[in-house]
Coordinates of C-alpha atoms and ligand atoms in Angstrom, one line a residue:
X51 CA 16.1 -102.3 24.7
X52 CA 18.6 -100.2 22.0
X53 CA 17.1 -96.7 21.8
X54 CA 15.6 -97.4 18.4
X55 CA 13.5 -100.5 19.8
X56 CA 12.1 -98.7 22.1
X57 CA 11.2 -95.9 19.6
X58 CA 9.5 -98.1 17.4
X59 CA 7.6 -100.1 20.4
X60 CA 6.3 -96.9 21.6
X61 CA 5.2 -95.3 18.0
X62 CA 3.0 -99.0 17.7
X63 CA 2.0 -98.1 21.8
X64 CA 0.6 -94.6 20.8
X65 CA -0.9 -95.9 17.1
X66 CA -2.8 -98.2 19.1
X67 CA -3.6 -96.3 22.7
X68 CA -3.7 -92.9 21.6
X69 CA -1.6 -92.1 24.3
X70 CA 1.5 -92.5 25.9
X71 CA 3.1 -90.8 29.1
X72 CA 4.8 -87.5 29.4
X73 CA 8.3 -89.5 29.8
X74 CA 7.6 -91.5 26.5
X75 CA 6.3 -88.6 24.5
X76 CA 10.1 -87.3 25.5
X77 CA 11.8 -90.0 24.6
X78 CA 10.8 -90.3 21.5
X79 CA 11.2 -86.5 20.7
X80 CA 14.9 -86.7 22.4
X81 CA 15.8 -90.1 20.0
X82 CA 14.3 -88.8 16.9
X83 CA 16.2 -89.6 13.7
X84 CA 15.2 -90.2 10.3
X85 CA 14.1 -94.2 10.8
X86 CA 11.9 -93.7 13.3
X87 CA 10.6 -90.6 11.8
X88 CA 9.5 -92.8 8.7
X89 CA 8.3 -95.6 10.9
X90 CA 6.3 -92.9 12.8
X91 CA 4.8 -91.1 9.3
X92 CA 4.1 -94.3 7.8
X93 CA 2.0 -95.1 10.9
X94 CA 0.4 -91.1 11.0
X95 CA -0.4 -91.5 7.4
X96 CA -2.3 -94.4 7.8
X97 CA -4.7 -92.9 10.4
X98 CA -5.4 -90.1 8.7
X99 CA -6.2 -92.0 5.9
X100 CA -9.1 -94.1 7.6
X101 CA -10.8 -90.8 8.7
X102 CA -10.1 -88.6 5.7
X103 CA -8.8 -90.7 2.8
X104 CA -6.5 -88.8 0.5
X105 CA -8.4 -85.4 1.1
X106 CA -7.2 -82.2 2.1
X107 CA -8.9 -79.4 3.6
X108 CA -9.1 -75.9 2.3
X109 CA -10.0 -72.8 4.6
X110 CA -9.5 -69.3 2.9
X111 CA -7.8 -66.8 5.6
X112 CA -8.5 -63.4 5.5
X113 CA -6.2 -61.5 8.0
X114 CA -8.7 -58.7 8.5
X115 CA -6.1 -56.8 11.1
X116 CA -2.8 -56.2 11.8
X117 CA -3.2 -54.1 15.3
X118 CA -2.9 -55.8 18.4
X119 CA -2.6 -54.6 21.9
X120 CA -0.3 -57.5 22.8
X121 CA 3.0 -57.8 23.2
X122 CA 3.9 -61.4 22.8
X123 CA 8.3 -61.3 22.1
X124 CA 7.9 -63.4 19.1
X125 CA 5.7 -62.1 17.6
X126 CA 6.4 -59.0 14.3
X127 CA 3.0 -57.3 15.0
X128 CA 3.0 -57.3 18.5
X129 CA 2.2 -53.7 20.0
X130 CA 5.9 -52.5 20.4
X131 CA 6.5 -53.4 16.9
X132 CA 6.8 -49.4 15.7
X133 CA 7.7 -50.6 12.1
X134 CA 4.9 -52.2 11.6
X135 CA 2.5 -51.2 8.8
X136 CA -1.1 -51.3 10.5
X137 CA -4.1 -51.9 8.4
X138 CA -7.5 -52.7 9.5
X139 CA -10.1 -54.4 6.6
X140 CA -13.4 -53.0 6.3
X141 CA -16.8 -55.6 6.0
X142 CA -17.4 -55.1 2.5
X143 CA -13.6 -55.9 2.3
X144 CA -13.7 -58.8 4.0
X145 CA -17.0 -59.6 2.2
X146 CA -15.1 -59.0 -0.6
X147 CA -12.6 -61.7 0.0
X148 CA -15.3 -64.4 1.0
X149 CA -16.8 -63.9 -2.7
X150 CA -13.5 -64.2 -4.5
X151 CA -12.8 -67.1 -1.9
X152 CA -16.2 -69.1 -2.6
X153 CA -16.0 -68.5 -6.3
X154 CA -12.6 -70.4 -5.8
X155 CA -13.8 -73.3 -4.0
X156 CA -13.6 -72.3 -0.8
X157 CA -16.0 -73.6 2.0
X158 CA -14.4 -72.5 5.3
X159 CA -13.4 -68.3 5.5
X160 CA -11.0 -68.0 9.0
X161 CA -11.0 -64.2 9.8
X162 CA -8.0 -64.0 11.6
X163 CA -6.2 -60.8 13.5
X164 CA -4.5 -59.3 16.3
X165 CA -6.4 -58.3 19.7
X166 CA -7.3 -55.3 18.1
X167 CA -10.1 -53.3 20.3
X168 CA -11.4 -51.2 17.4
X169 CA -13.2 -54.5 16.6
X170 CA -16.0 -54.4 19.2
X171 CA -17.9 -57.0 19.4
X172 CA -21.4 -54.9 17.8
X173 CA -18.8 -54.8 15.1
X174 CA -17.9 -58.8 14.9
X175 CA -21.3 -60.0 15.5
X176 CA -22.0 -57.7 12.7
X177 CA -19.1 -59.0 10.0
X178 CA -20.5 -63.0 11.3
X179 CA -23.6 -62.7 10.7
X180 CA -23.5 -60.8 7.3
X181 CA -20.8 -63.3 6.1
X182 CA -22.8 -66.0 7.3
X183 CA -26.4 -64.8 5.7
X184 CA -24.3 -64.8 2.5
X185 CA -22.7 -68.1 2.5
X186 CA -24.6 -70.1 4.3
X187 CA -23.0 -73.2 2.9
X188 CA -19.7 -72.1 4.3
X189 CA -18.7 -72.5 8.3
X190 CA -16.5 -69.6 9.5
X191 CA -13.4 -69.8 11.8
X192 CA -12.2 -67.0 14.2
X193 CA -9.1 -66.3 15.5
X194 CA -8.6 -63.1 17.1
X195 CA -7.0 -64.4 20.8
X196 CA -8.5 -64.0 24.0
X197 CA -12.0 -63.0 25.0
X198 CA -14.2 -63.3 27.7
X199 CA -17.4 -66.4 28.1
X200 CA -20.0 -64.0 27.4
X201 CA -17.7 -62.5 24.1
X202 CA -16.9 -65.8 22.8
X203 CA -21.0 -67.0 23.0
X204 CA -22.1 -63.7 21.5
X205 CA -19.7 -64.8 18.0
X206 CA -21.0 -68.6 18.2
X207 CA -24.7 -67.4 18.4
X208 CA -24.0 -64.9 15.7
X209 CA -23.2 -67.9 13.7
X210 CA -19.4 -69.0 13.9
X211 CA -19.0 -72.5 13.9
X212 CA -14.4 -73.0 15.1
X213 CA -12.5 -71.0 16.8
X214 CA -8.7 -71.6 16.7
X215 CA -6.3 -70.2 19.7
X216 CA -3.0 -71.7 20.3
X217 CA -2.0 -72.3 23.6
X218 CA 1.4 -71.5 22.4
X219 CA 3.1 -73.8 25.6
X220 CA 1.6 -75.5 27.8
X221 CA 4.2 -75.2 30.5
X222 CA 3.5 -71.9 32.4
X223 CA 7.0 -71.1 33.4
X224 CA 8.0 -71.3 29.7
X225 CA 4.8 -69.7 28.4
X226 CA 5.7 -66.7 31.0
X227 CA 9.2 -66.2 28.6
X228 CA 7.4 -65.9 25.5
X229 CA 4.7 -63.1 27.1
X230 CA 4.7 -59.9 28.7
X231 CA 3.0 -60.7 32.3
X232 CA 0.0 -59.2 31.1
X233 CA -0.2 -62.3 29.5
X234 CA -1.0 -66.1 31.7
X235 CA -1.4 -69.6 30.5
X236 CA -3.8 -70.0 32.8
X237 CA -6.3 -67.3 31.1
X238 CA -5.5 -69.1 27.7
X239 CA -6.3 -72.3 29.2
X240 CA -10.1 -70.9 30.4
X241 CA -9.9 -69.0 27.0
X242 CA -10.0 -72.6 25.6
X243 CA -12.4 -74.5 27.9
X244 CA -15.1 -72.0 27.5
X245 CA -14.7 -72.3 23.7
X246 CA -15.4 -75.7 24.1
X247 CA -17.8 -75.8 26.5
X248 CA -20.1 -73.2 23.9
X249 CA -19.8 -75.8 21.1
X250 CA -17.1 -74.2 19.1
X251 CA -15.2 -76.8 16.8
X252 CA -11.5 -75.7 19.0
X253 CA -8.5 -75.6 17.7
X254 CA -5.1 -74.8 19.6
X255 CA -1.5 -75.2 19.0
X256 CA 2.2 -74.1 19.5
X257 CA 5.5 -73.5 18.1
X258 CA 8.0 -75.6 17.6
X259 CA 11.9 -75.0 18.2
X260 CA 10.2 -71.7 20.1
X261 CA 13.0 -69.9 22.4
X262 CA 14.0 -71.7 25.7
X263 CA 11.6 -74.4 24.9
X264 CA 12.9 -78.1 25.8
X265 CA 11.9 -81.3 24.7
X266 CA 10.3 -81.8 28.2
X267 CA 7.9 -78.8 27.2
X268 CA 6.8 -80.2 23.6
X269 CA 6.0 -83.4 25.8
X270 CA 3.8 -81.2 27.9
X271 CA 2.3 -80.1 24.8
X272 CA 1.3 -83.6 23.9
X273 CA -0.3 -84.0 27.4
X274 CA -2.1 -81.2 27.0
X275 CA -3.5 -81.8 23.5
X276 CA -4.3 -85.3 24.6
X277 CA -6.2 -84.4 27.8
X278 CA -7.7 -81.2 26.2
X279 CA -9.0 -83.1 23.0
X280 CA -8.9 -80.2 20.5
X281 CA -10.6 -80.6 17.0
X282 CA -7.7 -79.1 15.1
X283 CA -4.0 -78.2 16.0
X284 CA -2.0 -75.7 14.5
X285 CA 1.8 -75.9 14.6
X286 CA 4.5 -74.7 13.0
X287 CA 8.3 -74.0 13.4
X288 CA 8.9 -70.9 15.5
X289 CA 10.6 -68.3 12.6
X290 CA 12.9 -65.2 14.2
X291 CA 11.3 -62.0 13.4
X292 CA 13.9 -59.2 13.1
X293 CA 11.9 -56.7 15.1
X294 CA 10.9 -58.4 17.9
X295 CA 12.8 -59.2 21.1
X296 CA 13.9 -62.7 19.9
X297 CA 15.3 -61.4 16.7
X298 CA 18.6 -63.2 17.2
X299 CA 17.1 -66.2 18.4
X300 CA 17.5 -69.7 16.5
X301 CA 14.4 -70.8 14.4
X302 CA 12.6 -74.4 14.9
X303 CA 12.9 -77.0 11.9
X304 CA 11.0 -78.5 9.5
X305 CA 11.9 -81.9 10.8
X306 CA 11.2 -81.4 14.5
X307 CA 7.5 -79.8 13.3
X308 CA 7.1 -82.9 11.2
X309 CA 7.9 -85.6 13.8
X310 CA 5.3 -83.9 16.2
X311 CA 2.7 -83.8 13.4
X312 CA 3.2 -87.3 13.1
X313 CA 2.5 -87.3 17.1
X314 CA -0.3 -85.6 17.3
X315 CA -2.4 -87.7 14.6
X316 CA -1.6 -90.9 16.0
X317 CA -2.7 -88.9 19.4
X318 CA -6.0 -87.4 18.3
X319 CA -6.5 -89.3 15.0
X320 CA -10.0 -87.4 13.9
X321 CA -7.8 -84.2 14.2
X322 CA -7.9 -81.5 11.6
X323 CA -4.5 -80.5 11.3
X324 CA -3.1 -78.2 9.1
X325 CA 0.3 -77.9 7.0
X326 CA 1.0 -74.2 8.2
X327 CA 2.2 -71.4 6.6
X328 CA 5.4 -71.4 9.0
X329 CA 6.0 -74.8 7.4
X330 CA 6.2 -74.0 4.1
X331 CA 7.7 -70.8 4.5
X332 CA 10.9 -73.1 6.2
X333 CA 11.0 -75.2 3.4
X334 CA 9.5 -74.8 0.3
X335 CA 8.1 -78.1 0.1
X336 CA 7.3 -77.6 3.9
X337 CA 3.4 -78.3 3.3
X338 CA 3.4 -81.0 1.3
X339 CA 5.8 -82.8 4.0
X340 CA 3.5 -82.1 6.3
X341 CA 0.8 -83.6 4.8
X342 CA 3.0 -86.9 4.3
X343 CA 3.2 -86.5 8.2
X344 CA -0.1 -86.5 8.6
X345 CA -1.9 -83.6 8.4
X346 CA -4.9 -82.5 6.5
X347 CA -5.4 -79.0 6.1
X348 CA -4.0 -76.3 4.2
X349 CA -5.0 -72.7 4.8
X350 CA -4.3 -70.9 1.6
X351 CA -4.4 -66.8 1.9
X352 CA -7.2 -65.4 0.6
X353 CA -6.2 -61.4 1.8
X354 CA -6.3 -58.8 -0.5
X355 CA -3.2 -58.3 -2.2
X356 CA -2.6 -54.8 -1.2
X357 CA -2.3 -56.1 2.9
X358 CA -0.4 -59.4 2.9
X359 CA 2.9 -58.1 3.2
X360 CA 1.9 -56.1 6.1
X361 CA 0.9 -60.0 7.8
X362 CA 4.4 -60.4 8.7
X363 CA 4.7 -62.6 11.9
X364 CA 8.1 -64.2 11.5
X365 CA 10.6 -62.9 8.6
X366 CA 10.1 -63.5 5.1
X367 CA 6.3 -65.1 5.6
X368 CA 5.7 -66.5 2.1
X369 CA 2.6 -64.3 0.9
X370 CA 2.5 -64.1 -3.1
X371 CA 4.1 -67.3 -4.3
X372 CA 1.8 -70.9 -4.4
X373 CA 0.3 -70.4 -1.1
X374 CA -2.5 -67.5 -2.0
X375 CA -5.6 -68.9 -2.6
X376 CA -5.6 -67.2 -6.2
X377 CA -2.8 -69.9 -6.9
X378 CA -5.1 -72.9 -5.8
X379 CA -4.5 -74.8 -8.7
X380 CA -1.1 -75.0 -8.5
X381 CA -1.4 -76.4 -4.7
X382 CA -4.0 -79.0 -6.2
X383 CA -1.5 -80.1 -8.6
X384 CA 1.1 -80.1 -6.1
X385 CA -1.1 -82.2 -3.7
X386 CA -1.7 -84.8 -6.9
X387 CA 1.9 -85.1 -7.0
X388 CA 2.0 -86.6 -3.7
X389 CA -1.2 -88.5 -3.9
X390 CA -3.5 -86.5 -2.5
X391 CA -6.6 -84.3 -3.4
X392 CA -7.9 -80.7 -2.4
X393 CA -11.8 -81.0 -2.1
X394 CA -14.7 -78.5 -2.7
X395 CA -16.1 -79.2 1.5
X396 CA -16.9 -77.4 4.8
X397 CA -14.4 -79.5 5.9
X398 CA -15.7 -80.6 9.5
X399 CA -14.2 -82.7 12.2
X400 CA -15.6 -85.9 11.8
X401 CA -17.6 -85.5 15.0
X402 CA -19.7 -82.4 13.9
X403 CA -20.8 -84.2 10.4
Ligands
LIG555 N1 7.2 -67.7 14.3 C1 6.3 -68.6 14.1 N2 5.0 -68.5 14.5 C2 4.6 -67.4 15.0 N3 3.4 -67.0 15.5 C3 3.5 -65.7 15.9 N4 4.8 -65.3 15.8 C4 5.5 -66.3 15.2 C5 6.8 -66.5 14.8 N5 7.7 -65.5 15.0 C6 2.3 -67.9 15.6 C7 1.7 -68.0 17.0 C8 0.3 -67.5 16.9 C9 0.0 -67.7 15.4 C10 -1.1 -66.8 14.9 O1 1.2 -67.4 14.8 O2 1.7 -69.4 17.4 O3 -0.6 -68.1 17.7

């Protein structure tokens, strides 16, 4: 079979299996090219569609801190960052941003930060419950990296309903060239089965086009995330940051991340899958490609002004242009443009409605 049958005989395989092998998953990321791309989106589209129709997802984030006692080499606030600007929110801050968010439309808040220990967990129980005693209509995300069981059922009793942590690779010898050795895949890995295992809507995710990463590994990745079943993945392009250890490293591309967006929804079609950040600082129509891909979910930001810049994971993070949440109507007219609507909804994954 010429490479391109055999693409388009495996995208129909996966549309209608859900899964394919770790060999097939990397053949079709090694013969990608802009045919089997469409085939593939035209395919990912479709399945999205007979779960969510033409809706999209909102979720306000409010990156409530910037410390973090990692060190991840990718990453511009890891710990060894010294030119980083560290801020820390306080609740009525973040209660502020909730308010401003739910007067907006928004029904999901995702308080997201580094691993930063100030935040005991008295004090995150504390911040869940009050936000959740005041929007009680709203479900509330976490993502604040690794904890232990006990931690993790202490938040979900305290009233948070998803927790998103990226498994960032799921092959350990690459995942050990991205971290300090402090860092395993194996304690991300329990990280994310006792998330499950609580009750927690999961989410997890990677890169793509992150340093020393093969096509082998993002085939890996789609093992994983078929195996592991996660309610939402998270993915976008790996972006240099200038103070970090990979500073001169190549970034990933907008049309890599969209081929394996197209991948995972035909691989867990119920997904909630966001257009990330990362994608649509690449590209400025990076979002609205992804949707077309597939995906389903935008996360606007809805931090205070004053803090965003400080946010800075990967060089020249988009933070006052059409993402912020204050400029939501221009994302819902961008998202008519192409067909598709922002709705006023919790946004759940079809299995928790
Ligand atoms: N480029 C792209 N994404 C990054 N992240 C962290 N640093 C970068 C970077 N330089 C992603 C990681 C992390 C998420 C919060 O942001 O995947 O899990």
């Amino acid at each position: 079979m010429i490479s391109i049958d055999r693409s388009f005989f495996l995208i129909d395989k996966l549309a209608q299996t859900n899964s394919l092998t770790q060999e097939e998953y990397e053949y079709l990321i090694c013969n990608q090219n802009k045919r089997t791309a469409e085939y593939l989106f035209e395919r990912s589209r479709a399945v999205r569609e007979s779960f969510y129709n033409k809706d999209v997802y909102v979720r306000g984030l409010i990156e409530f801190s910037n410390y973090c006692k990692n060190d991840c080499f990718y990453c511009g606030i890891r710990r060894g960052n010294v030119k980083a600007q560290r801020y820390r929110l306080s609740d009525d801050d973040i209660l502020a941003c909730c308010e401003e968010g739910y007067q907006l439309g928004f029904r999901t808040f995702v308080l997201q930060g580094g691993e930063d220990n100030y935040f005991t967990d008295e004090r995150l129980v504390s911040i869940i419950s009050r936000i959740k005693e005041s929007f009680p209509d709203c479900a509330l995300t976490l993502s604040f990296g690794e904890k232990d069981y006990e931690q993790y059922k202490a938040y979900f009793d305290a009233g948070a309903d998803r927790f998103l942590l990226r498994h960032e690779t799921a092959d350990s010898n690459h995942y050990s060239r991205l971290h300090p050795k402090e860092l395993t895949l194996e304690n991300r890995m329990q990280c994310l089965y006792d998330l499950k295992k609580i009750g927690y809507q999961v989410g997890t995710g990677f890169m793509v086009g992150s340093p020393f990463q093969t096509a082998g590994n993002l085939a890996q990745d789609m093992v994983f995330l078929r195996d592991f079943q996660p309610h939402m993945v998270g993915i976008g392009p790996f972006i240099s940051h200038r103070d970090t250890p990979f500073h001169n490293m190549q970034s990933g591309t907008m049309e890599q991340t969209l081929f394996m967006i197209g991948l995972i929804r035909l691989t867990l079609p119920q997904a909630l899958i966001p257009a990330t950040t990362a994608l649509g600082t690449i590209h400025p129509q990076g979002r609205e490609k992804g949707i077309l891909a597939g995906a389903n979910v935008i996360m606007p930001n809805l931090s205070p002004m004053t803090v965003r810049k400080k946010y800075m994971l990967y060089d020249n993070k988009i933070s006052t242009g059409d993402e912020s949440a204050q400029c939501l109507k221009n994302l819902c007219e961008s998202m008519e443009s192409i067909g598709y609507r922002i709705v006023v909804d919790k946004g759940d994954h079809v299995s928790f409605k």
